[in-house]
PDB file of C-alpha atoms in Angstrom:
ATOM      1  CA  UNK D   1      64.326  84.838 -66.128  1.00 35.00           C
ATOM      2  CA  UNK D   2      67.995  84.452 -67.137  1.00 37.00           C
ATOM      3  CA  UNK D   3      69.885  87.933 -67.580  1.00 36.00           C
ATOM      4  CA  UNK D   4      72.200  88.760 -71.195  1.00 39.00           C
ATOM      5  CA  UNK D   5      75.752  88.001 -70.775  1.00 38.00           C
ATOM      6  CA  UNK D   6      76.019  85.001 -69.481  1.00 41.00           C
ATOM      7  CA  UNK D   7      74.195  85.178 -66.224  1.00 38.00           C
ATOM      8  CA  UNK D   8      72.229  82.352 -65.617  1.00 43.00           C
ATOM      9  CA  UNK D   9      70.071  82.059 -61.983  1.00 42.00           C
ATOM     10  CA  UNK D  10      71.179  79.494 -60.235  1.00 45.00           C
ATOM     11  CA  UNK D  11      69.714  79.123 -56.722  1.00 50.00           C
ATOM     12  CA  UNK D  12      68.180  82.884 -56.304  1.00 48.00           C
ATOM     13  CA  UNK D  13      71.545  84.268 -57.571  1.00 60.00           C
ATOM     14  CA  UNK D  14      73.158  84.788 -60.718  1.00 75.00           C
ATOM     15  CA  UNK D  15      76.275  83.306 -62.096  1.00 82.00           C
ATOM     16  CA  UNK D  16      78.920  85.653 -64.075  1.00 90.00           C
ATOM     17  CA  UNK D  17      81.151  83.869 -66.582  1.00 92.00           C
ATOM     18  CA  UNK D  18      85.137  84.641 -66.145  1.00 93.00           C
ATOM     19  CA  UNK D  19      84.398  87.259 -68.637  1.00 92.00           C
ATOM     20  CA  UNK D  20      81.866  89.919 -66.655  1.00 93.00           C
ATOM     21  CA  UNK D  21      84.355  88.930 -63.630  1.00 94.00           C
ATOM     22  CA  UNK D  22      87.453  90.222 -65.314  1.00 95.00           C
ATOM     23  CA  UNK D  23      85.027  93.508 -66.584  1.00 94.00           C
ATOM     24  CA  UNK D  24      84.106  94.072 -62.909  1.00 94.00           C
ATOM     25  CA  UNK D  25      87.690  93.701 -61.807  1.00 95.00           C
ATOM     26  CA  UNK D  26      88.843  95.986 -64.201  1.00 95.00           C
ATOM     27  CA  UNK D  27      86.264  98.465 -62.821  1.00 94.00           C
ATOM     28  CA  UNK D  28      87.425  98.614 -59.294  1.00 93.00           C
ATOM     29  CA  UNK D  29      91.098  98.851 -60.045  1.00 93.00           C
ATOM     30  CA  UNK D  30      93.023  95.247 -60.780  1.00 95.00           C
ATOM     31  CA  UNK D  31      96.442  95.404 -62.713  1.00 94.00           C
ATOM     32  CA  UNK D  32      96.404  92.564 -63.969  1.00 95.00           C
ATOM     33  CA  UNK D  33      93.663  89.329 -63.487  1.00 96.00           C
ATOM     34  CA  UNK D  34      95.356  86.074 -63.919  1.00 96.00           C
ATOM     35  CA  UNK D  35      94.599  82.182 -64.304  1.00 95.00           C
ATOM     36  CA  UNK D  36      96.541  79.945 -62.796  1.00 93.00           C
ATOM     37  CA  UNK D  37      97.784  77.147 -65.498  1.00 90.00           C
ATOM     38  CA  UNK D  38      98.772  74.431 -63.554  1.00 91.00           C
ATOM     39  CA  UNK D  39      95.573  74.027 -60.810  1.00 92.00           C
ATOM     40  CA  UNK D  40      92.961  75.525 -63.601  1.00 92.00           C
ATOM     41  CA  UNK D  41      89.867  73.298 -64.070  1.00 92.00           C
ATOM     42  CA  UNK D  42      91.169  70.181 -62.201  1.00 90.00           C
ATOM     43  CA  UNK D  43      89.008  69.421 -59.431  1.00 91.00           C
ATOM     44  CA  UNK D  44      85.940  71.760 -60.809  1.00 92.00           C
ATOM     45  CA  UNK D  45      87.983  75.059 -59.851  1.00 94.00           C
ATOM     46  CA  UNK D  46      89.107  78.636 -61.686  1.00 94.00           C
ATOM     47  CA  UNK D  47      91.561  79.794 -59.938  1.00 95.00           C
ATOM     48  CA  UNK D  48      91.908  83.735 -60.500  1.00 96.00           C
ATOM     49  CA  UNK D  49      94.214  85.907 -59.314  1.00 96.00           C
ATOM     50  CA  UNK D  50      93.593  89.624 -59.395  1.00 96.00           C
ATOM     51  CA  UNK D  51      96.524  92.319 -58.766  1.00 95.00           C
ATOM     52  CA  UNK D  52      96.412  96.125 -57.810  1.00 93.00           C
ATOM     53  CA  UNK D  53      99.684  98.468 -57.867  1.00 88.00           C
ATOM     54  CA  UNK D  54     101.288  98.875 -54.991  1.00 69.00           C
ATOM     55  CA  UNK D  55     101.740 102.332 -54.933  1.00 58.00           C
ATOM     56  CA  UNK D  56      99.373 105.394 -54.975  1.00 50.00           C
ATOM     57  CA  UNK D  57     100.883 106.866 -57.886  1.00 52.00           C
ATOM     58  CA  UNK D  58     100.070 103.709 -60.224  1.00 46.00           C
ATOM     59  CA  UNK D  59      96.690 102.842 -58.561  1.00 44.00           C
ATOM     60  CA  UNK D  60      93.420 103.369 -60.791  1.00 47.00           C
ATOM     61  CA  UNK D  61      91.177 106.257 -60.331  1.00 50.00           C
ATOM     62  CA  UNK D  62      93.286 108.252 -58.097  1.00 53.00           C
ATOM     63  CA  UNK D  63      92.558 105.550 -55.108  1.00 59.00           C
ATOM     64  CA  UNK D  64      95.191 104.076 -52.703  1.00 67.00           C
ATOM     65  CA  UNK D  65      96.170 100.634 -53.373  1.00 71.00           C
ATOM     66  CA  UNK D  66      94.694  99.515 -50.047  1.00 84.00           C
ATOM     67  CA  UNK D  67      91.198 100.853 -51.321  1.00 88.00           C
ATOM     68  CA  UNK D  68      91.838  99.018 -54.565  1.00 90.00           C
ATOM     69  CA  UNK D  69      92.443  95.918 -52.717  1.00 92.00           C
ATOM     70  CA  UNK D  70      89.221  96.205 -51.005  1.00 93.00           C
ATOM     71  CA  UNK D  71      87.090  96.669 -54.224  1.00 93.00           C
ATOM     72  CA  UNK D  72      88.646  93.830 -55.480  1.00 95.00           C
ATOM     73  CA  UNK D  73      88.027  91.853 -52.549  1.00 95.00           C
ATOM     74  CA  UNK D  74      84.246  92.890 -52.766  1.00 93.00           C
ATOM     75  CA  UNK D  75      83.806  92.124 -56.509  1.00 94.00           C
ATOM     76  CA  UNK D  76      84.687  88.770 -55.427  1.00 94.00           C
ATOM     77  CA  UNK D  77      82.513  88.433 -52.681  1.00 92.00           C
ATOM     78  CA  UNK D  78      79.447  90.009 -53.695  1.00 91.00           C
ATOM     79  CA  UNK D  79      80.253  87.828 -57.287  1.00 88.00           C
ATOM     80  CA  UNK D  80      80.032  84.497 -55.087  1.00 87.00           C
ATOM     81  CA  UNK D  81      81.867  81.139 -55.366  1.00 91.00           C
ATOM     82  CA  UNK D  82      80.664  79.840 -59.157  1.00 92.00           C
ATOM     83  CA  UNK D  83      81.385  80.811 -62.677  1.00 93.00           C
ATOM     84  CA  UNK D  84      79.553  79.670 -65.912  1.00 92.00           C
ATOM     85  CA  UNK D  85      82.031  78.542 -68.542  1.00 92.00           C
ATOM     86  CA  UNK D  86      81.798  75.856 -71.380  1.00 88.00           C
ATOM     87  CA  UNK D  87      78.438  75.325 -70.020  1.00 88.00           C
ATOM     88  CA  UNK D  88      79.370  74.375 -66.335  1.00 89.00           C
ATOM     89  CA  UNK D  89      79.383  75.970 -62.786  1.00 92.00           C
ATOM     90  CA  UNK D  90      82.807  75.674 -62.036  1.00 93.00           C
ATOM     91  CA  UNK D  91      84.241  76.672 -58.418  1.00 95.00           C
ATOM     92  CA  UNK D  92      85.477  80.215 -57.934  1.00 95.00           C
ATOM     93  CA  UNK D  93      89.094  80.200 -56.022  1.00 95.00           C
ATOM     94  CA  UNK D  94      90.669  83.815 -56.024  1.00 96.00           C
ATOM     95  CA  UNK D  95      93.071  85.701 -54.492  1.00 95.00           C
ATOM     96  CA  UNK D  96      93.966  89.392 -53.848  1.00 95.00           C
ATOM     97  CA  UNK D  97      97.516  90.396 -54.565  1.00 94.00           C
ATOM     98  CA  UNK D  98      99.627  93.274 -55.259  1.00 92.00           C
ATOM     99  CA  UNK D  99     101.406  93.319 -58.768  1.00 91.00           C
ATOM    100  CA  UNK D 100     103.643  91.047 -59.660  1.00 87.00           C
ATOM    101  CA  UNK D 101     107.623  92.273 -59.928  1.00 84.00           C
ATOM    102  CA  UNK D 102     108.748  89.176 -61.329  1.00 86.00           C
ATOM    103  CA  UNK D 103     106.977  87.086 -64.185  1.00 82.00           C
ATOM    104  CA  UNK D 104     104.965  84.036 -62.870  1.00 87.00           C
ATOM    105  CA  UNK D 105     104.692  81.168 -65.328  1.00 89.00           C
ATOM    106  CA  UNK D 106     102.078  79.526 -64.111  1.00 90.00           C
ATOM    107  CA  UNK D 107      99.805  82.412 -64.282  1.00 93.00           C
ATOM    108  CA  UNK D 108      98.220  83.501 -67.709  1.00 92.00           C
ATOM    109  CA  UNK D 109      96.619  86.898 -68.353  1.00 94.00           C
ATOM    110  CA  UNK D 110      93.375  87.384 -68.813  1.00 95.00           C
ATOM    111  CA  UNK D 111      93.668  91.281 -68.194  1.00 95.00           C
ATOM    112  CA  UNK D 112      96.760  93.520 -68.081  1.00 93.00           C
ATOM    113  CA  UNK D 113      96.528  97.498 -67.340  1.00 92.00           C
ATOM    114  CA  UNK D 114      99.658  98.614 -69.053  1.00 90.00           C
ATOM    115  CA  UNK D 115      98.616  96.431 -71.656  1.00 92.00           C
ATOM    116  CA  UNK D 116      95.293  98.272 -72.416  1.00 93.00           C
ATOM    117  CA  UNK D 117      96.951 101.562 -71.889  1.00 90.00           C
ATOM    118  CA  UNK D 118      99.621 100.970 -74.418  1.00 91.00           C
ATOM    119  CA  UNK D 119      97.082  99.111 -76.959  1.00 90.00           C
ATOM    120  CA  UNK D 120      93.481 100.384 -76.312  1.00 87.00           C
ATOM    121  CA  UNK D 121      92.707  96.642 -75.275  1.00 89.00           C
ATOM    122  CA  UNK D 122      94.273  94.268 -72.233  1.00 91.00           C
ATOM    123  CA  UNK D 123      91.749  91.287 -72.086  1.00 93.00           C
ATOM    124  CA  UNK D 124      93.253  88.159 -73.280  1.00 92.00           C
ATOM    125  CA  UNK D 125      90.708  85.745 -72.607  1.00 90.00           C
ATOM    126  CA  UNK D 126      91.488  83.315 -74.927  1.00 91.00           C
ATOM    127  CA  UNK D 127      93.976  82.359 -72.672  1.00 89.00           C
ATOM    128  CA  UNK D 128      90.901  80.838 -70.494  1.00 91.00           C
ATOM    129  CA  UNK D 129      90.013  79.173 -73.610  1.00 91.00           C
ATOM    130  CA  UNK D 130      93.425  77.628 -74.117  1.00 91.00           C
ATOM    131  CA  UNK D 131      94.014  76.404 -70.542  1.00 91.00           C
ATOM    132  CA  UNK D 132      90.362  75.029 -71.065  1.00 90.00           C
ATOM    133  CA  UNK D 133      91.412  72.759 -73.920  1.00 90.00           C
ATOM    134  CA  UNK D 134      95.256  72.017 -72.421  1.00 88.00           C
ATOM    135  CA  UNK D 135      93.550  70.926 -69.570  1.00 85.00           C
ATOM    136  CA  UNK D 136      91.040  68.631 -71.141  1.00 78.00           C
ATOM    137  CA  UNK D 137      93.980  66.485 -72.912  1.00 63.00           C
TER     138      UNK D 137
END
């Protein structure tokens, strides 16, 4: 029986879409959860990149960044190697990093920390939506 939100079983396992993946990267710690403009949805992939502060005094819930980093490396492992979006499985490529000094342009936001703290809200994921449709030209 398929789960709310998204998940969908798919071989005795459940698929997340990019949104519940950004939620349960938020929850262990990332700074910031990024989608990579340039390789996104060519070749069947998502590329996501998920960033942690590099110091203690910045990292979420009191933790040191090379905690955070672990959480966030085991949301993506326990989450698998698929996510459901626009009604496809798409391959899951991610990567670990620790927050960005300089801007990247090839890297949207799909959550920012700072963002939410300023605002009440970081989740941009229209920005999945719009690489989507650039993509698909």
């Amino acid at each position: 029986m398929a789960r709310e939100f998204g998940y969908r079983p798919t071989e005795a396992r459940l698929v997340p879409t990019p949104d519940e993946l950004v939620v349960h990267l938020r929850e262990a710690g990332a700074s910031g959860v990024y989608l990579s403009r340039n390789d996104a949805f060519r070749d069947g992939v998502i590329p996501i990149t998920a960033t942690f502060a590099a110091t203690p005094g910045e990292s979420a819930y009191g933790c040191e960044s090379g905690a955070v980093r672990e959480m966030l490396r085991s949301v993506f492992e326990s989450i698998g190697d698929q996510l459901r979006f626009h009604g496809h499985e798409w391959f899951l490529e991610w990567t670990v990093e620790p927050a960005f000094a300089e801007p990247n342009t090839d890297l949207f936001p799909l959550y920012d920390r700072r963002i939410e703290q300023t605002y009440g809200d970081g989740f941009n994921l229209w920005n999945l939506v719009f690489v989507y449709e650039e993509s698909d030209k």
